[in-house]
Amino acid sequence: MRIVVPIKQVPETNAVRMDEATGTMIREGVEAIINPLDLYAIEAAIRLRESHGGEVTAVSMGPPKAMTALREAMAMGCDTAVLLSDKAFAGSDTWATSYVLSAAVRRLGEFDLVLCGERATDGDTGQVGPGIAAFLGLPVVSYVSRIESVSDGRCRMHRLVEDGYEVLEADLPCVLTVVKEISDPRLPTLRGKQKAKRADVPVWTMGDLDVEPSKLGLEGSPTRVVKIFRPSVARKCEKLVAADETSVALAADRVVEFLQTRELI
Amino acid sequence: MQHSGVWILAEQQGGRVQRISHELLTRGRALADKRGCELAAVIFGNRIDDADLAELLERGADRVIAMESPRLEHFLIEPYAACLLKLLADRRPEIVIAGATTTGRTLMPYVAILAHAGLTADCTELDIEEKTGNLLQTRPAIGGNILATIKTPRHRPQMATVRPRSTRPADRTPGRVGEIERLAAPADLPPSRVRRVDFVPNADEHGLQDADAVVAVGRGIKKADNLPVARKLADALGAALGATRDVVDRGWLSYPHQIGLSGKTVTPRLYVALGVSGSIQHLAGMQTAETIVAVNTDPDAQIFRVADVGIVGSLFDVAPALTVKLRAAQGKPGGEGTER
């Protein structure tokens, strides 16, 4: 099997702090990691290769430092990797990102599956997986929680939905987005790390892909961020202090009274 | 032809219109009124209930476009995308809004690519920019640390998804009329390369999103062994138990309990936050609750910014005291309060 896993390098979100004065993100000292939800796609891909043979290729669009994420993916067990990096890609929204990633998948040649994480923890859109499928003219199965079998050019899987799961069968090739339930991502081995360090990871720029420049980056992105802000205070909070037995009792009484006036109890 | 009109993408299951559709009508109606245009509810399915379609009109749609075929009974990306793309090409709406459901979050990005449209996921607020008439889409960004307002200046339609339960269903005005179009799916619908073989329903429905009251615990609960403190309060309120991402990541409660950007959105009448700091990631999932009560030891905790009543103190003191008082208030003979 040939499997392509698009991954994204993201800031370690819990570490992101905001500059209260300017409303901007403080980037210094924020570690960049593989999007945690992509690890499940990497793991699922490696397991399929282990049982069916073949090759897993990780691909990422990002700045040159995203190379680290690709080497980490290789240390986990991906066979090859490609970095898509070009100033022309900067400022891409999910439309333009899906466009570039799908062009890279095409250039990689024949494949059976594209496995994506459900979404990235920074952008949180979950739009790029289905977007890649649309550009490739392939069906997408999202929220895949289990791959039951892959045989005879078909993949049978579970898709988590609101009230249960669907059992679906898809013709290959197709694009899947996977959820946490699919696997427990392995840790890179020391040998894997050494191999990944030495590996030759090509960098593809705009010129290496069959893409129209007008559809790239900010220019190619239909959406525009017009404003970034911290949410405003919506409610007047009646604050009570509950420091000792008496004040705890008084506070509890006040809450009960408040809930009664609002007819909540 | 100019693009005009606001669409909401209604959803059905087994031919019955789902609640998310009514929530979308709340959003859609406000936008259509601001734009001074028609609001249409578009729905794909097979043999959709007549009364349910009429109810979409009663809840604010001016027009219902129901496209039906046995092949549209369940969501599958190819037939659904083909039908929506055909309708978009034929009728050219200006705005399309869907629920951020497993269906909406799959169909919308797929179609947005092929329609070369702008799409914004998980919007918490939608508005119309006065000068331009553009759709202003506000959503949490960068892991939910801030909010971003996004627009699509040149491409049409402008597409957005909104989270289920982030708004109330539109009110029903019995007798409100409009046009219902029942259309057959295009005859040249390509065969689907994905087939639905089976469906296995959840064994236990957690019910968090349907609950009128929610008690949520944050890191302040300190360990799983302390959960009974919260459970007892939840029982006294007839509330469902929820949690922040921190609590779920630590394994103290399972993922279905998670409220926030990366979990569920809830809009209960009452939300009680115990030891919840109030990260924007969490607030994104609960700030539309009607009444919010928060207990936290930190007087500067962010959660107090969205709370109606805030108690600065230990949840281990306050929650048990509150549980006792609630039980007493509810047990009082002749009292107004009834157990829910």
Coordinates of C-alpha atoms in Angstrom, one line a residue:
Chain A
M1 CA 0.0 0.0 0.0
R2 CA 1.1 3.5 -0.6
I3 CA -0.2 6.0 2.0
V4 CA 0.3 9.7 2.2
V5 CA 0.0 11.5 5.5
P6 CA -0.3 15.3 5.4
I7 CA 0.8 16.8 8.7
K8 CA 1.1 20.2 10.2
Q9 CA 3.6 21.8 12.6
V10 CA 1.7 23.7 15.3
P11 CA 2.7 25.7 18.4
E12 CA 2.3 23.7 21.6
T13 CA -1.1 25.4 22.2
N14 CA -1.2 25.3 26.0
A15 CA 2.0 27.3 26.0
V16 CA 0.6 30.1 23.8
R17 CA 0.3 33.3 25.8
M18 CA -1.3 36.6 24.7
D19 CA 0.1 40.0 25.0
E20 CA -2.8 41.7 26.8
A21 CA -1.8 45.2 25.6
T22 CA -1.5 44.4 21.9
G23 CA -3.7 41.4 21.6
T24 CA -1.1 39.5 19.8
M25 CA 0.4 36.0 20.3
I26 CA 3.7 35.8 22.2
R27 CA 5.6 33.4 20.0
E28 CA 9.0 33.4 21.8
G29 CA 9.7 30.3 23.7
V30 CA 6.7 28.4 22.3
E31 CA 7.7 25.0 21.2
A32 CA 6.6 23.7 17.8
I33 CA 5.3 20.2 17.6
I34 CA 3.6 17.9 15.2
N35 CA -0.1 18.6 15.5
P36 CA -1.0 16.0 18.2
L37 CA -4.1 14.8 16.2
D38 CA -1.8 14.0 13.2
L39 CA 0.0 11.5 15.3
Y40 CA -3.0 9.2 15.1
A41 CA -3.0 9.4 11.3
I42 CA 0.7 8.6 11.3
E43 CA 0.2 5.7 13.6
A44 CA -2.7 4.3 11.6
A45 CA -0.7 4.6 8.4
I46 CA 2.3 2.8 9.9
R47 CA 0.1 0.0 11.1
L48 CA -1.4 -0.5 7.7
R49 CA 2.1 -0.7 6.2
E50 CA 3.2 -3.2 8.8
S51 CA 0.3 -5.5 8.0
H52 CA 0.0 -4.9 4.2
G53 CA 3.5 -3.7 3.2
G54 CA 4.2 -0.6 1.2
E55 CA 5.3 2.9 2.0
V56 CA 4.2 5.8 4.1
T57 CA 5.0 9.3 3.0
A58 CA 4.6 12.3 5.3
V59 CA 4.1 15.7 3.7
S60 CA 3.8 19.1 5.3
M61 CA 3.4 22.6 4.0
G62 CA 5.1 25.2 6.2
P63 CA 8.2 27.3 6.9
P64 CA 11.6 25.6 6.7
K65 CA 11.5 24.8 10.4
A66 CA 8.6 22.4 9.7
M67 CA 11.3 20.0 8.6
T68 CA 11.6 19.1 12.2
A69 CA 8.0 17.8 12.2
L70 CA 8.7 15.7 9.2
R71 CA 11.8 14.2 10.7
E72 CA 9.8 13.4 13.8
A73 CA 7.2 11.6 11.6
M74 CA 10.0 9.6 10.0
A75 CA 11.4 8.8 13.4
M76 CA 8.0 7.3 14.3
G77 CA 8.3 5.1 11.2
C78 CA 7.2 7.0 8.0
D79 CA 9.4 5.9 5.1
T80 CA 9.8 9.2 3.3
A81 CA 8.8 12.8 3.7
V82 CA 8.5 15.9 1.6
L83 CA 8.4 19.5 2.8
L84 CA 6.4 22.1 0.8
S85 CA 7.9 25.4 1.5
D86 CA 7.8 28.6 -0.5
K87 CA 7.1 32.2 0.4
A88 CA 4.3 32.1 -2.1
F89 CA 2.4 29.6 0.2
A90 CA 2.4 32.1 3.2
G91 CA -0.9 33.3 4.4
S92 CA -2.9 30.4 2.9
D93 CA -6.3 29.7 4.3
T94 CA -7.8 26.2 4.2
W95 CA -8.7 26.5 0.5
A96 CA -5.2 27.4 -0.6
T97 CA -3.6 24.9 1.8
S98 CA -5.7 22.1 0.5
Y99 CA -4.8 23.1 -3.0
V100 CA -1.0 22.9 -2.4
L101 CA -1.2 19.7 -0.4
S102 CA -3.4 18.0 -3.1
A103 CA -0.9 19.1 -5.8
A104 CA 1.9 17.4 -3.7
V105 CA -0.1 14.2 -3.3
R106 CA -0.6 14.2 -7.1
R107 CA 3.1 14.6 -7.7
L108 CA 3.9 11.8 -5.4
G109 CA 2.2 9.4 -7.8
E110 CA -0.1 6.5 -7.3
F111 CA -1.4 5.9 -3.8
D112 CA -4.1 4.0 -2.0
L113 CA -4.9 6.2 1.0
V114 CA -4.4 9.8 2.2
L115 CA -4.7 9.7 6.0
C116 CA -5.2 13.0 7.8
G117 CA -5.7 14.0 11.4
E118 CA -9.2 15.2 12.3
R119 CA -8.0 18.8 12.5
A120 CA -5.0 20.9 13.7
T121 CA -5.0 22.1 17.2
D122 CA -4.1 25.7 16.2
G123 CA -6.5 26.4 13.4
D124 CA -9.1 23.9 14.6
T125 CA -11.0 23.9 11.3
G126 CA -10.8 20.3 10.2
Q127 CA -11.3 21.5 6.7
V128 CA -8.1 20.5 5.0
G129 CA -8.7 16.8 4.9
P130 CA -12.0 17.1 3.0
G131 CA -10.4 19.9 1.0
I132 CA -7.6 17.6 -0.3
A133 CA -10.2 15.0 -1.2
A134 CA -12.2 17.6 -3.2
F135 CA -9.1 18.7 -5.1
L136 CA -8.2 15.1 -5.9
G137 CA -11.7 14.3 -7.0
L138 CA -11.9 11.5 -4.4
P139 CA -14.4 10.7 -1.7
V140 CA -13.6 11.5 1.9
V141 CA -14.6 9.6 5.0
S142 CA -14.2 11.8 8.0
Y143 CA -14.0 10.9 11.8
V144 CA -12.7 7.4 11.1
S145 CA -12.3 5.6 14.4
R146 CA -11.4 2.2 13.2
I147 CA -10.1 0.6 10.0
E148 CA -11.6 -2.9 9.9
S149 CA -10.0 -4.2 6.8
V150 CA -8.2 -3.2 3.6
S151 CA -8.5 -5.7 0.8
D152 CA -9.5 -6.0 -2.9
G153 CA -9.2 -2.3 -3.4
R154 CA -11.6 -1.5 -0.7
C155 CA -11.4 -0.2 2.8
R156 CA -14.0 -1.0 5.5
M157 CA -14.1 1.3 8.5
H158 CA -16.0 2.9 11.3
R159 CA -17.0 6.5 11.2
L160 CA -17.9 8.2 14.5
V161 CA -21.0 10.3 14.3
E162 CA -23.1 12.1 16.9
D163 CA -25.2 9.2 18.0
G164 CA -23.1 6.1 17.2
Y165 CA -20.9 4.9 14.4
E166 CA -21.4 4.1 10.8
V167 CA -19.8 1.1 9.1
L168 CA -18.7 2.3 5.7
E169 CA -16.9 0.7 2.8
A170 CA -15.0 2.8 0.4
D171 CA -13.2 2.1 -2.9
L172 CA -9.5 2.9 -2.9
P173 CA -8.0 5.4 -3.4
C174 CA -9.7 7.6 -0.9
V175 CA -9.1 10.2 1.7
L176 CA -9.7 9.5 5.4
T177 CA -9.6 11.8 8.4
V178 CA -9.1 9.9 11.6
V179 CA -10.0 10.5 15.3
K180 CA -8.1 9.6 18.5
E181 CA -9.9 6.3 18.9
I182 CA -8.1 4.8 15.9
S183 CA -4.8 4.1 17.6
D184 CA -2.3 4.9 20.3
P185 CA 0.6 6.8 18.6
R186 CA 4.0 5.2 19.2
L187 CA 7.0 7.0 20.4
P188 CA 9.9 7.4 18.1
T189 CA 12.7 4.9 18.7
L190 CA 16.4 5.9 19.0
R191 CA 17.1 4.0 15.8
G192 CA 14.2 5.8 14.1
K193 CA 15.5 9.1 15.2
Q194 CA 19.0 8.4 13.9
K195 CA 17.6 7.2 10.6
A196 CA 15.4 10.3 10.3
K197 CA 18.3 12.6 11.1
R198 CA 20.2 11.2 8.1
A199 CA 17.3 11.0 5.7
D200 CA 17.2 13.1 2.7
V201 CA 13.9 15.1 2.8
P202 CA 13.3 17.1 -0.3
V203 CA 11.9 20.6 -0.2
W204 CA 9.3 21.3 -3.0
T205 CA 8.6 24.9 -3.9
M206 CA 5.9 26.4 -6.1
G207 CA 7.9 25.5 -9.2
D208 CA 7.9 21.8 -8.3
L209 CA 4.2 21.6 -8.2
D210 CA 1.5 21.8 -10.9
V211 CA -0.2 24.9 -9.4
E212 CA -1.4 28.3 -10.6
P213 CA 0.4 31.1 -8.7
S214 CA -2.9 33.1 -8.4
K215 CA -4.3 30.3 -6.2
L216 CA -1.5 30.3 -3.7
G217 CA -1.0 31.9 -0.3
L218 CA -2.9 35.0 0.7
E219 CA -3.8 35.9 -2.9
G220 CA -5.4 32.5 -3.4
S221 CA -7.3 32.4 -0.2
P222 CA -11.0 33.4 -0.3
T223 CA -11.1 34.3 3.4
R224 CA -9.5 37.2 5.1
V225 CA -8.9 37.8 8.8
V226 CA -10.1 41.3 9.5
K227 CA -9.7 41.5 13.3
I228 CA -8.2 39.5 16.1
F229 CA -9.4 40.3 19.6
R230 CA -10.0 39.1 23.1
P231 CA -13.6 38.4 23.9
S232 CA -15.3 41.2 25.8
V233 CA -16.8 40.7 29.2
A234 CA -20.4 39.7 28.7
R235 CA -21.8 39.6 32.2
K236 CA -21.7 41.5 35.4
C237 CA -20.5 39.0 38.0
E238 CA -21.9 39.2 41.5
K239 CA -18.9 38.1 43.5
L240 CA -19.1 36.5 46.9
V241 CA -16.3 35.4 49.1
A242 CA -16.5 32.1 50.8
A243 CA -13.6 31.9 53.2
D244 CA -14.9 30.4 56.4
E245 CA -17.9 28.4 57.6
T246 CA -20.2 31.5 57.9
S247 CA -19.3 33.0 54.5
V248 CA -19.6 29.6 52.8
A249 CA -23.1 29.2 54.2
L250 CA -24.1 32.8 53.2
A251 CA -22.7 32.3 49.7
A252 CA -24.7 29.0 49.3
D253 CA -27.8 30.7 50.5
R254 CA -27.3 33.6 48.0
V255 CA -26.9 31.1 45.1
V256 CA -30.0 29.2 46.0
E257 CA -31.9 32.5 46.3
F258 CA -30.5 33.7 42.9
L259 CA -31.5 30.4 41.2
Q260 CA -35.0 30.7 42.7
T261 CA -35.4 34.2 41.3
R262 CA -34.4 33.0 37.9
E263 CA -36.7 30.0 38.3
L264 CA -33.9 27.6 37.8
I265 CA -34.8 25.4 40.8
Chain B
M1 CA -26.7 36.8 -12.1
Q2 CA -26.2 38.4 -8.7
H3 CA -25.7 36.2 -5.7
S4 CA -28.5 36.7 -3.2
G5 CA -30.3 35.0 -0.4
V6 CA -29.3 33.2 2.8
W7 CA -29.4 29.5 3.0
I8 CA -29.2 27.2 6.0
L9 CA -28.4 23.6 5.5
A10 CA -31.0 21.7 7.5
E11 CA -30.4 18.1 8.6
Q12 CA -32.6 15.0 8.8
Q13 CA -32.4 11.6 10.2
G14 CA -34.8 8.9 9.3
G15 CA -36.9 11.6 7.5
R16 CA -37.2 13.7 10.6
V17 CA -35.7 17.2 10.7
Q18 CA -33.1 17.6 13.4
R19 CA -32.8 20.3 16.0
I20 CA -29.7 21.8 14.5
S21 CA -31.9 23.0 11.6
H22 CA -34.0 25.1 14.0
E23 CA -30.8 26.6 15.6
L24 CA -29.5 27.5 12.1
L25 CA -32.8 29.3 11.4
T26 CA -32.1 31.6 14.4
R27 CA -28.8 32.5 12.8
G28 CA -30.1 32.6 9.2
R29 CA -33.2 34.7 10.0
A30 CA -31.1 37.5 11.7
L31 CA -28.7 37.6 8.7
A32 CA -31.5 37.5 6.1
D33 CA -33.3 40.4 7.9
K34 CA -30.1 42.5 7.9
R35 CA -29.5 41.8 4.2
G36 CA -33.2 42.2 3.4
C37 CA -33.3 39.0 1.5
E38 CA -34.9 35.6 1.5
L39 CA -34.0 32.8 3.9
A40 CA -34.1 29.3 2.5
A41 CA -33.7 26.0 4.3
V42 CA -32.1 23.4 2.1
I43 CA -32.4 19.8 3.1
F44 CA -31.3 16.4 1.6
G45 CA -32.9 13.2 2.4
N46 CA -35.5 10.6 1.4
R47 CA -39.2 10.9 2.2
I48 CA -38.8 13.8 4.6
D49 CA -41.7 14.3 7.0
D50 CA -44.2 16.9 5.6
A51 CA -45.0 18.5 8.9
D52 CA -41.3 18.8 9.7
L53 CA -40.8 20.7 6.5
A54 CA -43.7 23.0 7.2
E55 CA -42.2 23.6 10.7
L56 CA -39.1 25.0 9.0
L57 CA -41.3 27.7 7.6
E58 CA -43.0 28.3 10.9
R59 CA -39.6 28.7 12.5
G60 CA -38.5 31.4 10.1
A61 CA -37.6 30.0 6.7
D62 CA -39.2 31.8 3.7
R63 CA -38.6 28.8 1.4
V64 CA -37.7 25.1 1.9
I65 CA -35.8 23.3 -0.8
A66 CA -36.0 19.6 -0.1
M67 CA -34.0 17.4 -2.4
E68 CA -35.0 13.7 -2.1
S69 CA -33.7 10.4 -3.3
P70 CA -33.1 7.0 -1.7
R71 CA -29.5 7.8 -2.3
L72 CA -29.7 10.8 -0.1
E73 CA -31.2 9.0 2.9
H74 CA -27.9 9.0 4.8
F75 CA -25.0 11.4 4.4
L76 CA -22.4 10.2 1.9
I77 CA -20.0 12.8 0.6
E78 CA -20.4 12.3 -3.2
P79 CA -24.1 12.4 -3.7
Y80 CA -24.6 15.2 -1.1
A81 CA -21.8 17.3 -2.5
A82 CA -23.1 16.8 -6.1
C83 CA -26.6 17.9 -5.1
L84 CA -25.5 20.9 -3.1
L85 CA -23.1 22.0 -5.9
K86 CA -25.9 21.8 -8.4
L87 CA -28.2 23.9 -6.2
L88 CA -25.5 26.5 -5.6
A89 CA -24.8 26.8 -9.3
D90 CA -28.5 27.1 -10.2
R91 CA -29.6 29.5 -7.5
R92 CA -26.5 31.3 -6.4
P93 CA -27.1 32.1 -2.7
E94 CA -24.9 34.7 -1.1
I95 CA -24.5 33.0 2.3
V96 CA -24.7 29.3 3.2
I97 CA -24.6 28.2 6.9
A98 CA -24.4 24.7 8.2
G99 CA -24.1 23.1 11.5
A100 CA -20.6 22.1 12.6
T101 CA -21.9 18.5 12.8
T102 CA -20.1 15.4 11.4
T103 CA -22.1 16.0 8.2
G104 CA -21.6 19.8 8.0
R105 CA -17.9 19.7 8.8
T106 CA -17.4 17.2 6.0
L107 CA -19.8 18.5 3.3
M108 CA -19.0 22.2 3.7
P109 CA -15.2 22.0 3.2
Y110 CA -15.6 19.6 0.3
V111 CA -18.1 21.8 -1.5
A112 CA -16.3 25.1 -0.6
I113 CA -13.3 23.8 -2.5
L114 CA -15.2 22.9 -5.6
A115 CA -17.3 26.1 -5.5
H116 CA -14.2 28.1 -4.8
A117 CA -15.9 29.7 -1.9
G118 CA -14.6 30.9 1.5
L119 CA -15.5 28.8 4.5
T120 CA -15.1 29.5 8.2
A121 CA -15.5 26.8 10.7
D122 CA -17.1 26.8 14.1
C123 CA -18.3 30.4 14.1
T124 CA -19.6 31.7 17.4
E125 CA -21.0 34.9 15.9
L126 CA -22.2 35.9 12.5
D127 CA -23.0 39.4 11.4
I128 CA -23.3 41.6 8.3
E129 CA -20.8 44.3 7.7
E130 CA -22.8 47.5 7.2
K131 CA -20.9 49.2 4.4
T132 CA -20.1 46.1 2.3
G133 CA -22.9 43.6 3.1
N134 CA -20.2 41.0 3.7
L135 CA -20.7 38.3 6.2
L136 CA -18.6 38.8 9.3
Q137 CA -17.7 35.4 10.8
T138 CA -16.2 35.4 14.3
R139 CA -14.6 32.2 15.7
P140 CA -12.1 31.2 18.3
A141 CA -8.6 31.0 16.9
I142 CA -5.1 29.8 17.9
G143 CA -6.3 27.0 20.2
G144 CA -9.1 29.1 21.4
N145 CA -6.9 31.8 23.0
I146 CA -8.4 34.6 21.0
L147 CA -11.3 35.4 18.7
A148 CA -10.8 36.2 15.0
T149 CA -13.3 37.9 12.7
I150 CA -13.1 36.6 9.2
K151 CA -14.7 37.7 6.0
T152 CA -14.8 36.6 2.3
P153 CA -14.6 39.8 0.3
R154 CA -14.7 38.5 -3.2
H155 CA -15.8 34.9 -3.4
R156 CA -19.4 33.7 -3.3
P157 CA -21.1 32.1 -1.6
Q158 CA -19.8 32.9 1.8
M159 CA -19.9 29.7 3.8
A160 CA -19.8 29.1 7.5
T161 CA -20.4 26.4 10.1
V162 CA -21.7 27.1 13.6
R163 CA -21.6 24.7 16.5
P164 CA -24.6 22.8 17.5
R165 CA -26.2 24.2 20.7
S166 CA -24.4 27.5 20.3
T167 CA -27.8 29.2 19.8
R168 CA -31.4 28.4 20.7
P169 CA -33.8 27.0 18.1
A170 CA -35.8 29.7 16.4
D171 CA -39.3 30.3 17.8
R172 CA -42.2 28.7 16.1
T173 CA -45.0 30.9 14.7
P174 CA -47.9 28.5 13.9
G175 CA -49.4 29.3 10.6
R176 CA -46.4 31.1 9.2
V177 CA -46.2 30.2 5.5
G178 CA -43.8 30.1 2.7
E179 CA -42.9 27.9 -0.2
I180 CA -41.9 24.3 0.0
E181 CA -40.1 22.9 -3.0
R182 CA -39.7 19.1 -3.2
L183 CA -37.2 18.3 -5.8
A184 CA -35.9 14.9 -7.0
A185 CA -32.1 14.5 -6.9
P186 CA -30.5 15.0 -10.4
A187 CA -30.8 11.9 -12.5
D188 CA -27.1 12.0 -13.4
L189 CA -26.0 11.7 -9.8
P190 CA -22.7 9.8 -10.0
P191 CA -22.4 6.5 -8.1
S192 CA -21.0 6.8 -4.6
R193 CA -17.6 5.3 -4.1
V194 CA -18.4 5.0 -0.4
R195 CA -21.2 2.8 0.8
R196 CA -23.0 2.6 4.2
V197 CA -23.0 -0.9 5.3
D198 CA -24.3 -0.6 8.9
F199 CA -25.0 1.8 11.7
V200 CA -24.3 1.0 15.4
P201 CA -26.0 3.4 17.8
N202 CA -24.3 4.5 21.0
A203 CA -25.0 2.2 23.9
D204 CA -25.3 5.0 26.5
E205 CA -26.3 8.4 25.4
H206 CA -24.5 10.9 27.7
G207 CA -27.1 13.6 27.3
L208 CA -24.8 16.4 28.1
Q209 CA -26.0 18.6 25.2
D210 CA -29.6 18.0 26.0
A211 CA -29.3 18.8 29.7
D212 CA -31.1 21.9 31.1
A213 CA -28.4 22.1 33.8
V214 CA -24.7 21.3 33.7
V215 CA -22.2 21.0 36.5
A216 CA -18.7 21.2 35.0
V217 CA -15.5 20.5 36.8
G218 CA -12.1 21.9 36.0
R219 CA -8.6 21.2 37.2
G220 CA -9.6 22.5 40.6
I221 CA -11.2 19.2 41.3
K222 CA -7.6 17.9 41.7
K223 CA -8.2 14.2 41.2
A224 CA -10.8 11.7 40.0
D225 CA -11.5 10.6 43.6
N226 CA -12.9 14.0 44.3
L227 CA -15.6 13.8 41.6
P228 CA -18.4 12.7 44.0
V229 CA -18.5 16.3 45.4
A230 CA -19.5 17.5 41.9
R231 CA -21.8 14.5 41.2
K232 CA -23.8 15.1 44.4
L233 CA -24.3 18.8 43.4
A234 CA -25.3 17.7 39.9
D235 CA -27.8 15.2 41.3
A236 CA -29.3 17.9 43.5
L237 CA -29.7 20.1 40.4
G238 CA -30.8 17.4 38.0
A239 CA -27.7 18.4 36.1
A240 CA -25.4 16.5 33.7
L241 CA -21.7 16.4 34.6
G242 CA -19.2 18.0 32.2
A243 CA -15.5 18.8 32.3
T244 CA -12.8 20.9 30.9
R245 CA -10.1 19.6 28.5
D246 CA -7.6 19.5 31.3
V247 CA -9.8 17.1 33.3
V248 CA -10.4 14.9 30.3
D249 CA -6.7 15.0 29.3
R250 CA -5.8 13.8 32.8
G251 CA -8.2 10.9 32.4
W252 CA -10.4 11.9 35.3
L253 CA -13.5 11.9 33.0
S254 CA -14.0 10.5 29.5
Y255 CA -14.0 12.6 26.3
P256 CA -17.9 12.7 26.0
H257 CA -17.8 14.9 29.1
Q258 CA -15.6 17.5 27.5
I259 CA -17.0 21.0 27.0
G260 CA -15.2 23.6 24.9
L261 CA -13.7 24.2 21.5
S262 CA -12.3 20.7 21.2
G263 CA -15.3 19.1 22.9
K264 CA -19.0 19.8 23.1
T265 CA -20.9 23.1 23.0
V266 CA -23.7 23.3 25.5
T267 CA -26.4 26.0 26.0
P268 CA -28.1 24.9 29.2
R269 CA -30.3 27.1 31.3
L270 CA -27.9 26.7 34.2
Y271 CA -24.1 26.1 34.1
V272 CA -22.2 25.6 37.3
A273 CA -18.4 25.7 37.0
L274 CA -16.4 24.1 39.8
G275 CA -12.7 24.8 39.8
V276 CA -12.8 25.9 36.2
S277 CA -10.3 28.6 35.3
G278 CA -12.1 29.7 32.2
S279 CA -9.8 29.4 29.2
I280 CA -11.2 30.8 26.0
Q281 CA -11.1 27.2 24.7
H282 CA -13.6 26.2 27.5
L283 CA -15.6 29.4 27.3
A284 CA -16.2 28.8 23.6
G285 CA -18.3 25.8 24.6
M286 CA -20.4 27.2 27.4
Q287 CA -20.7 31.0 27.4
T288 CA -24.1 31.0 25.8
A289 CA -25.6 29.3 28.9
E290 CA -28.5 31.3 30.2
T291 CA -27.2 31.5 33.8
I292 CA -23.6 30.8 34.9
V293 CA -22.5 30.2 38.5
A294 CA -18.7 29.8 39.1
V295 CA -16.8 28.6 42.1
N296 CA -13.0 29.2 42.1
T297 CA -10.3 29.9 44.6
D298 CA -8.6 32.4 42.3
P299 CA -10.5 35.8 42.5
D300 CA -9.0 36.7 39.1
A301 CA -10.1 33.5 37.3
Q302 CA -11.3 34.2 33.8
I303 CA -14.5 32.2 34.4
F304 CA -15.8 35.1 36.6
R305 CA -15.8 37.3 33.5
V306 CA -18.7 35.3 32.1
A307 CA -20.4 34.4 35.4
D308 CA -23.6 35.8 36.8
V309 CA -22.7 34.8 40.3
G310 CA -19.1 34.0 41.3
I311 CA -18.0 32.5 44.5
V312 CA -14.4 33.0 45.5
G313 CA -13.7 30.0 47.6
S314 CA -12.9 26.3 47.6
L315 CA -15.2 24.1 45.7
F316 CA -14.7 21.5 48.4
D317 CA -16.4 23.9 50.9
V318 CA -18.9 25.5 48.6
A319 CA -20.3 22.5 46.5
P320 CA -21.3 20.4 49.6
A321 CA -22.9 23.4 51.3
L322 CA -24.8 24.3 48.1
T323 CA -25.9 20.7 47.7
V324 CA -27.4 20.7 51.2
K325 CA -29.1 24.0 50.8
L326 CA -30.5 23.0 47.4
R327 CA -31.9 19.8 48.8
A328 CA -33.4 21.8 51.7
A329 CA -34.9 24.4 49.3
Q330 CA -36.4 21.7 47.1
G331 CA -37.8 19.7 50.0
K332 CA -39.5 22.7 51.6
P333 CA -43.2 22.1 51.7
G334 CA -45.2 24.7 49.7
G335 CA -42.0 25.9 48.1
E336 CA -42.0 26.9 44.4
G337 CA -39.0 24.8 43.5
T338 CA -39.7 21.4 42.1
E339 CA -37.2 18.7 41.4
R340 CA -36.3 18.5 37.7

